[in-house]
Amino acid sequence: MNIQQMRYVAAIANNGSFREAAKKLYISQPSLSHAIKELEKELDVQLFERTRQGASLTSEGMDFFQYTQPILAQVELLENRYLANEENEKHFSISSQHYDFLSIMISQLVKDFPDYNDFRIFESTTLNVIKDVEQYRSEFGILLFNDSNQAGLSRLLENGELDYEILTTFQTHIFMREGHPLATKSVIELSDLHDYSQVRFTQETNNYTYFAEDLIDFPGITQVIHTSDRATLTGILQRTDAYGSGSGLVEDPRGQGIVLIPLANSPKNKMVMIKKKTRKISAIGEAFLTNLKKYFIDFQETQKNKKK
């Protein structure tokens, strides 16, 4: 029994068939089938039920799968930590909360670094972003800090041996559809929102408010709609009188059928980059940070000019 066989079992279990797993693993289906048969013979158990519809784990196979998951997770951590430093590795990955500007930044990197063949953008929840950087799956993470979450998040970053750098500051904005009853206001007061539903990004747990990606949370909200998908959030805003809150760093909001209005008397929030303390920033990582900082400067300047 070896690590590769464990990965084969995981791939089949996750894809539901030997054929699809073989495609993902870039091996032939007969080779995959032979490897699983050898493993089943060695373990003296049947791991999969094979039917015309695909393959599913037997009870013994489920036990095996569950036992191997922590092992594969540790192997992945080791590979991310050490293999990522090899000079012949040409990949760049970043984890972030939900922000439009990431697609712009990665698109520029694709043009500037044509020799890189693997770019990964993980849009995820706060805790997953931190874990991805802590476990070397991503070179950087992008998060927001504010007065309510900075102390808690700073402790998590310190425990994970992570540094952070402030990239820009921004005012909280309220997102809503163009025809919303409040859409003509130049500034939104908290009292204006009392009678409307709020759309919020779902996080891992409600026990810690500093995981929240939304920038306002106050008692007496009429209705809360939770989603983990940015497109779903935008779709709900377009079709209802619900509102969301965020940074205001959105490309072409009217093209998405929404408007962004600043929230009155809201404290300044911070957009931060997190990284592993012991990890040297790569050349492509330096380019990413340079482009991102310039983007924020240009965006803020454009917003100022619009107000004149």
Tab-separated table of C-alpha atoms in Angstrom:
chain	number	residue	atom	x	y	z
A	1	MET	CA	0.000	0.000	0.000
A	2	ASN	CA	1.307	3.441	-0.938
A	3	ILE	CA	0.306	7.087	-1.126
A	4	GLN	CA	-0.487	6.880	-4.841
A	5	GLN	CA	-3.013	4.112	-4.244
A	6	MET	CA	-4.645	6.213	-1.524
A	7	ARG	CA	-4.952	9.057	-4.024
A	8	TYR	CA	-6.491	6.702	-6.552
A	9	VAL	CA	-9.166	5.636	-4.063
A	10	ALA	CA	-9.912	9.270	-3.198
A	11	ALA	CA	-10.186	10.226	-6.877
A	12	ILE	CA	-12.632	7.420	-7.656
A	13	ALA	CA	-14.700	8.171	-4.551
A	14	ASN	CA	-14.854	11.878	-5.386
A	15	ASN	CA	-15.641	11.412	-9.082
A	16	GLY	CA	-18.013	8.466	-8.811
A	17	SER	CA	-16.427	6.399	-11.571
A	18	PHE	CA	-13.149	4.870	-12.657
A	19	ARG	CA	-13.384	6.595	-16.039
A	20	GLU	CA	-13.724	10.129	-14.653
A	21	ALA	CA	-11.069	9.484	-12.007
A	22	ALA	CA	-8.634	8.241	-14.657
A	23	LYS	CA	-9.159	11.454	-16.651
A	24	LYS	CA	-8.432	13.607	-13.601
A	25	LEU	CA	-5.364	11.527	-12.726
A	26	TYR	CA	-4.047	11.524	-16.318
A	27	ILE	CA	-3.694	7.740	-16.412
A	28	SER	CA	-5.467	5.045	-18.397
A	29	GLN	CA	-8.577	3.450	-16.970
A	30	PRO	CA	-7.077	-0.090	-17.165
A	31	SER	CA	-4.045	1.094	-15.175
A	32	LEU	CA	-6.297	2.589	-12.525
A	33	SER	CA	-8.445	-0.532	-12.334
A	34	HIS	CA	-5.368	-2.738	-12.007
A	35	ALA	CA	-3.968	-0.565	-9.183
A	36	ILE	CA	-7.230	-0.771	-7.238
A	37	LYS	CA	-7.499	-4.539	-7.741
A	38	GLU	CA	-3.940	-4.943	-6.429
A	39	LEU	CA	-4.808	-2.814	-3.390
A	40	GLU	CA	-8.013	-4.768	-2.729
A	41	LYS	CA	-6.060	-8.011	-3.000
A	42	GLU	CA	-3.434	-6.743	-0.561
A	43	LEU	CA	-6.034	-5.535	1.946
A	44	ASP	CA	-8.305	-8.538	1.347
A	45	VAL	CA	-11.369	-6.258	1.117
A	46	GLN	CA	-13.567	-4.923	-1.656
A	47	LEU	CA	-13.291	-1.142	-1.739
A	48	PHE	CA	-15.781	-0.304	-4.509
A	49	GLU	CA	-19.114	-1.507	-5.817
A	50	ARG	CA	-18.810	-1.348	-9.616
A	51	THR	CA	-21.966	-0.842	-11.700
A	52	ARG	CA	-22.852	0.525	-15.123
A	53	GLN	CA	-23.646	3.844	-13.451
A	54	GLY	CA	-20.193	4.128	-11.898
A	55	ALA	CA	-18.440	3.139	-8.680
A	56	SER	CA	-19.305	3.704	-5.039
A	57	LEU	CA	-17.461	2.898	-1.851
A	58	THR	CA	-18.374	-0.229	0.076
A	59	SER	CA	-18.571	0.007	3.863
A	60	GLU	CA	-14.963	-1.253	4.057
A	61	GLY	CA	-14.030	1.197	1.321
A	62	MET	CA	-15.580	4.069	3.272
A	63	ASP	CA	-13.539	3.112	6.340
A	64	PHE	CA	-10.362	3.022	4.250
A	65	PHE	CA	-11.206	6.355	2.617
A	66	GLN	CA	-11.778	8.068	5.974
A	67	TYR	CA	-8.546	6.714	7.466
A	68	THR	CA	-6.501	7.923	4.472
A	69	GLN	CA	-7.851	11.494	4.388
A	70	PRO	CA	-5.654	12.873	7.193
A	71	ILE	CA	-2.646	11.088	5.695
A	72	LEU	CA	-3.220	12.644	2.262
A	73	ALA	CA	-3.769	16.039	3.870
A	74	GLN	CA	-0.383	15.808	5.588
A	75	VAL	CA	1.311	14.695	2.367
A	76	GLU	CA	-0.235	17.644	0.536
A	77	LEU	CA	1.042	19.982	3.256
A	78	LEU	CA	4.581	18.604	2.871
A	79	GLU	CA	4.442	18.899	-0.919
A	80	ASN	CA	3.124	22.455	-0.781
A	81	ARG	CA	5.811	23.409	1.721
A	82	TYR	CA	8.829	21.948	-0.064
A	83	LEU	CA	8.011	21.231	-3.695
A	84	ALA	CA	6.668	24.774	-4.193
A	85	ASN	CA	10.226	26.062	-3.789
A	86	GLU	CA	11.600	24.110	-6.725
A	87	GLU	CA	12.775	26.435	-9.490
A	88	ASN	CA	11.055	24.427	-12.195
A	89	GLU	CA	7.659	24.868	-10.556
A	90	LYS	CA	5.666	27.413	-12.596
A	91	HIS	CA	2.470	27.974	-10.702
A	92	PHE	CA	0.905	30.805	-8.718
A	93	SER	CA	-2.040	30.548	-6.357
A	94	ILE	CA	-3.914	33.003	-4.192
A	95	SER	CA	-6.801	32.666	-1.740
A	96	SER	CA	-9.214	35.470	-1.081
A	97	GLN	CA	-12.616	36.557	0.037
A	98	HIS	CA	-14.988	37.578	-2.777
A	99	TYR	CA	-13.523	40.507	-4.764
A	100	ASP	CA	-13.874	41.517	-8.423
A	101	PHE	CA	-10.346	42.858	-8.743
A	102	LEU	CA	-8.784	39.387	-8.510
A	103	SER	CA	-9.832	38.496	-12.059
A	104	ILE	CA	-8.157	41.680	-13.325
A	105	MET	CA	-4.936	40.970	-11.456
A	106	ILE	CA	-4.685	37.335	-12.543
A	107	SER	CA	-5.504	38.231	-16.156
A	108	GLN	CA	-2.552	40.624	-16.143
A	109	LEU	CA	-0.251	37.988	-14.647
A	110	VAL	CA	-1.255	35.498	-17.337
A	111	LYS	CA	-0.104	38.016	-19.958
A	112	ASP	CA	3.085	38.990	-18.118
A	113	PHE	CA	4.157	35.439	-17.195
A	114	PRO	CA	3.409	33.259	-20.244
A	115	ASP	CA	5.847	30.587	-19.017
A	116	TYR	CA	3.577	29.860	-16.027
A	117	ASN	CA	1.133	27.072	-16.810
A	118	ASP	CA	-0.885	26.927	-13.587
A	119	PHE	CA	-2.811	29.816	-12.001
A	120	ARG	CA	-5.250	29.188	-9.163
A	121	ILE	CA	-7.703	31.588	-7.531
A	122	PHE	CA	-9.488	30.236	-4.469
A	123	GLU	CA	-12.445	32.431	-3.477
A	124	SER	CA	-13.353	31.158	-0.061
A	125	THR	CA	-14.312	31.979	3.489
A	126	THR	CA	-12.091	33.777	5.983
A	127	LEU	CA	-10.873	30.687	7.827
A	128	ASN	CA	-10.165	28.774	4.612
A	129	VAL	CA	-8.152	31.687	3.229
A	130	ILE	CA	-5.996	31.672	6.368
A	131	LYS	CA	-5.583	27.868	6.248
A	132	ASP	CA	-4.623	27.910	2.564
A	133	VAL	CA	-1.774	30.340	3.214
A	134	GLU	CA	-0.763	28.677	6.479
A	135	GLN	CA	-0.515	25.278	4.766
A	136	TYR	CA	1.344	26.629	1.687
A	137	ARG	CA	-1.504	26.024	-0.756
A	138	SER	CA	-1.498	29.723	-1.652
A	139	GLU	CA	1.321	32.251	-1.651
A	140	PHE	CA	-0.979	35.088	-0.532
A	141	GLY	CA	-4.374	35.577	1.032
A	142	ILE	CA	-6.560	38.676	0.728
A	143	LEU	CA	-8.771	39.586	3.689
A	144	LEU	CA	-10.490	42.619	5.170
A	145	PHE	CA	-9.761	44.013	8.610
A	146	ASN	CA	-12.010	46.339	10.587
A	147	ASP	CA	-12.390	47.460	14.185
A	148	SER	CA	-14.475	44.430	15.146
A	149	ASN	CA	-12.386	41.659	13.608
A	150	GLN	CA	-8.761	42.844	13.581
A	151	ALA	CA	-7.848	41.676	17.083
A	152	GLY	CA	-9.319	38.185	16.578
A	153	LEU	CA	-7.867	37.712	13.099
A	154	SER	CA	-4.462	38.982	14.211
A	155	ARG	CA	-4.334	36.239	16.851
A	156	LEU	CA	-5.178	33.607	14.248
A	157	LEU	CA	-2.484	34.908	11.918
A	158	GLU	CA	0.107	34.907	14.686
A	159	ASN	CA	-0.772	31.329	15.621
A	160	GLY	CA	-0.333	30.307	11.992
A	161	GLU	CA	3.011	32.149	11.699
A	162	LEU	CA	1.537	34.565	9.172
A	163	ASP	CA	2.356	38.210	8.468
A	164	TYR	CA	-0.007	40.792	7.035
A	165	GLU	CA	0.417	44.011	5.085
A	166	ILE	CA	-2.240	46.703	4.655
A	167	LEU	CA	-2.870	47.262	0.931
A	168	THR	CA	-5.552	49.962	1.043
A	169	THR	CA	-8.319	51.400	3.200
A	170	PHE	CA	-11.937	51.852	2.151
A	171	GLN	CA	-15.350	52.968	3.365
A	172	THR	CA	-18.207	50.531	3.815
A	173	HIS	CA	-20.647	50.615	0.896
A	174	ILE	CA	-24.203	49.323	0.596
A	175	PHE	CA	-25.033	47.276	-2.508
A	176	MET	CA	-28.558	47.253	-3.998
A	177	ARG	CA	-30.362	47.043	-7.327
A	178	GLU	CA	-30.617	50.141	-9.523
A	179	GLY	CA	-34.373	50.493	-8.976
A	180	HIS	CA	-34.202	50.059	-5.199
A	181	PRO	CA	-36.206	52.629	-3.173
A	182	LEU	CA	-32.909	53.848	-1.648
A	183	ALA	CA	-30.905	53.826	-4.887
A	184	THR	CA	-31.121	57.598	-5.439
A	185	LYS	CA	-29.570	58.486	-2.062
A	186	SER	CA	-26.001	59.779	-2.082
A	187	VAL	CA	-25.330	58.357	1.408
A	188	ILE	CA	-27.067	55.559	3.304
A	189	GLU	CA	-27.859	55.789	7.022
A	190	LEU	CA	-28.178	52.619	9.084
A	191	SER	CA	-31.751	53.624	9.912
A	192	ASP	CA	-32.564	53.584	6.170
A	193	LEU	CA	-31.915	49.829	6.052
A	194	HIS	CA	-34.194	48.781	8.884
A	195	ASP	CA	-37.088	47.587	6.706
A	196	TYR	CA	-35.025	45.697	4.125
A	197	SER	CA	-33.557	42.197	3.981
A	198	GLN	CA	-29.802	41.717	4.078
A	199	VAL	CA	-27.840	39.270	1.901
A	200	ARG	CA	-24.754	37.911	3.641
A	201	PHE	CA	-21.887	35.623	2.688
A	202	THR	CA	-21.978	32.362	4.658
A	203	GLN	CA	-18.928	31.654	6.794
A	204	GLU	CA	-17.740	28.478	8.542
A	205	THR	CA	-19.284	29.327	11.873
A	206	ASN	CA	-21.472	31.937	13.505
A	207	ASN	CA	-19.574	31.644	16.788
A	208	TYR	CA	-16.945	34.212	15.836
A	209	THR	CA	-18.033	37.545	14.376
A	210	TYR	CA	-14.514	38.225	13.140
A	211	PHE	CA	-14.983	35.573	10.444
A	212	ALA	CA	-17.791	37.622	8.893
A	213	GLU	CA	-17.112	39.007	5.437
A	214	ASP	CA	-20.012	41.450	5.625
A	215	LEU	CA	-19.255	44.864	7.042
A	216	ILE	CA	-22.462	45.635	8.892
A	217	ASP	CA	-24.401	43.548	11.369
A	218	PHE	CA	-26.894	45.135	13.704
A	219	PRO	CA	-29.904	43.957	15.754
A	220	GLY	CA	-33.366	44.118	14.274
A	221	ILE	CA	-32.602	43.084	10.697
A	222	THR	CA	-35.933	42.151	9.096
A	223	GLN	CA	-34.603	39.138	7.212
A	224	VAL	CA	-31.175	37.633	6.457
A	225	ILE	CA	-30.400	35.650	3.294
A	226	HIS	CA	-27.187	33.613	3.479
A	227	THR	CA	-25.197	32.542	0.423
A	228	SER	CA	-21.663	31.321	-0.252
A	229	ASP	CA	-21.665	32.358	-3.912
A	230	ARG	CA	-21.018	35.868	-5.250
A	231	ALA	CA	-23.135	35.365	-8.383
A	232	THR	CA	-26.073	34.209	-6.244
A	233	LEU	CA	-25.703	37.256	-3.991
A	234	THR	CA	-25.707	39.588	-6.987
A	235	GLY	CA	-28.702	37.788	-8.495
A	236	ILE	CA	-30.725	38.227	-5.289
A	237	LEU	CA	-29.845	41.929	-5.143
A	238	GLN	CA	-30.939	42.366	-8.764
A	239	ARG	CA	-34.352	40.775	-8.169
A	240	THR	CA	-35.330	41.970	-4.675
A	241	ASP	CA	-35.104	44.985	-2.392
A	242	ALA	CA	-32.490	43.226	-0.277
A	243	TYR	CA	-29.099	44.864	0.229
A	244	GLY	CA	-25.542	43.738	0.854
A	245	SER	CA	-22.482	45.441	2.230
A	246	GLY	CA	-18.880	45.468	1.110
A	247	SER	CA	-15.793	47.368	0.123
A	248	GLY	CA	-17.101	49.250	-2.901
A	249	LEU	CA	-14.138	47.909	-4.908
A	250	VAL	CA	-16.383	46.575	-7.665
A	251	GLU	CA	-15.747	46.759	-11.392
A	252	ASP	CA	-18.674	48.136	-13.423
A	253	PRO	CA	-21.428	47.744	-10.793
A	254	ARG	CA	-24.077	49.213	-13.127
A	255	GLY	CA	-23.141	46.596	-15.690
A	256	GLN	CA	-24.209	44.089	-13.005
A	257	GLY	CA	-27.455	45.983	-12.396
A	258	ILE	CA	-26.459	47.217	-8.928
A	259	VAL	CA	-25.438	50.488	-7.322
A	260	LEU	CA	-22.941	51.108	-4.512
A	261	ILE	CA	-23.680	53.832	-1.984
A	262	PRO	CA	-21.386	54.783	0.922
A	263	LEU	CA	-22.619	54.106	4.449
A	264	ALA	CA	-22.677	57.216	6.627
A	265	ASN	CA	-20.284	57.387	9.582
A	266	SER	CA	-18.759	53.991	8.822
A	267	PRO	CA	-15.196	53.440	10.076
A	268	LYS	CA	-12.382	52.871	7.616
A	269	ASN	CA	-11.800	49.236	6.722
A	270	LYS	CA	-8.499	47.722	5.608
A	271	MET	CA	-7.754	45.369	2.746
A	272	VAL	CA	-4.772	43.234	3.793
A	273	MET	CA	-2.447	40.691	2.228
A	274	ILE	CA	-1.384	37.758	4.389
A	275	LYS	CA	1.620	35.490	3.801
A	276	LYS	CA	3.641	32.849	5.586
A	277	LYS	CA	6.455	34.476	7.582
A	278	THR	CA	9.019	31.921	6.430
A	279	ARG	CA	8.022	31.976	2.753
A	280	LYS	CA	10.036	34.184	0.410
A	281	ILE	CA	7.887	36.156	-2.014
A	282	SER	CA	8.328	34.876	-5.557
A	283	ALA	CA	8.997	37.077	-8.591
A	284	ILE	CA	5.442	36.581	-9.792
A	285	GLY	CA	4.209	37.317	-6.278
A	286	GLU	CA	6.089	40.640	-6.277
A	287	ALA	CA	4.506	41.498	-9.631
A	288	PHE	CA	1.066	40.631	-8.287
A	289	LEU	CA	1.493	42.899	-5.253
A	290	THR	CA	2.849	45.775	-7.357
A	291	ASN	CA	-0.097	45.533	-9.761
A	292	LEU	CA	-2.613	45.227	-6.935
A	293	LYS	CA	-1.324	48.283	-5.054
A	294	LYS	CA	-1.389	50.318	-8.272
A	295	TYR	CA	-4.935	49.138	-8.941
A	296	PHE	CA	-6.079	50.377	-5.531
A	297	ILE	CA	-4.405	53.759	-6.033
A	298	ASP	CA	-5.954	54.182	-9.489
A	299	PHE	CA	-9.371	53.025	-8.264
A	300	GLN	CA	-9.410	55.486	-5.372
A	301	GLU	CA	-8.307	58.301	-7.689
A	302	THR	CA	-11.099	57.462	-10.140
A	303	GLN	CA	-13.663	57.533	-7.340
A	304	LYS	CA	-12.450	60.956	-6.208
A	305	ASN	CA	-12.732	62.333	-9.735
A	306	LYS	CA	-16.304	61.044	-10.029
A	307	LYS	CA	-17.287	63.011	-6.935
A	308	LYS	CA	-15.942	66.320	-8.329
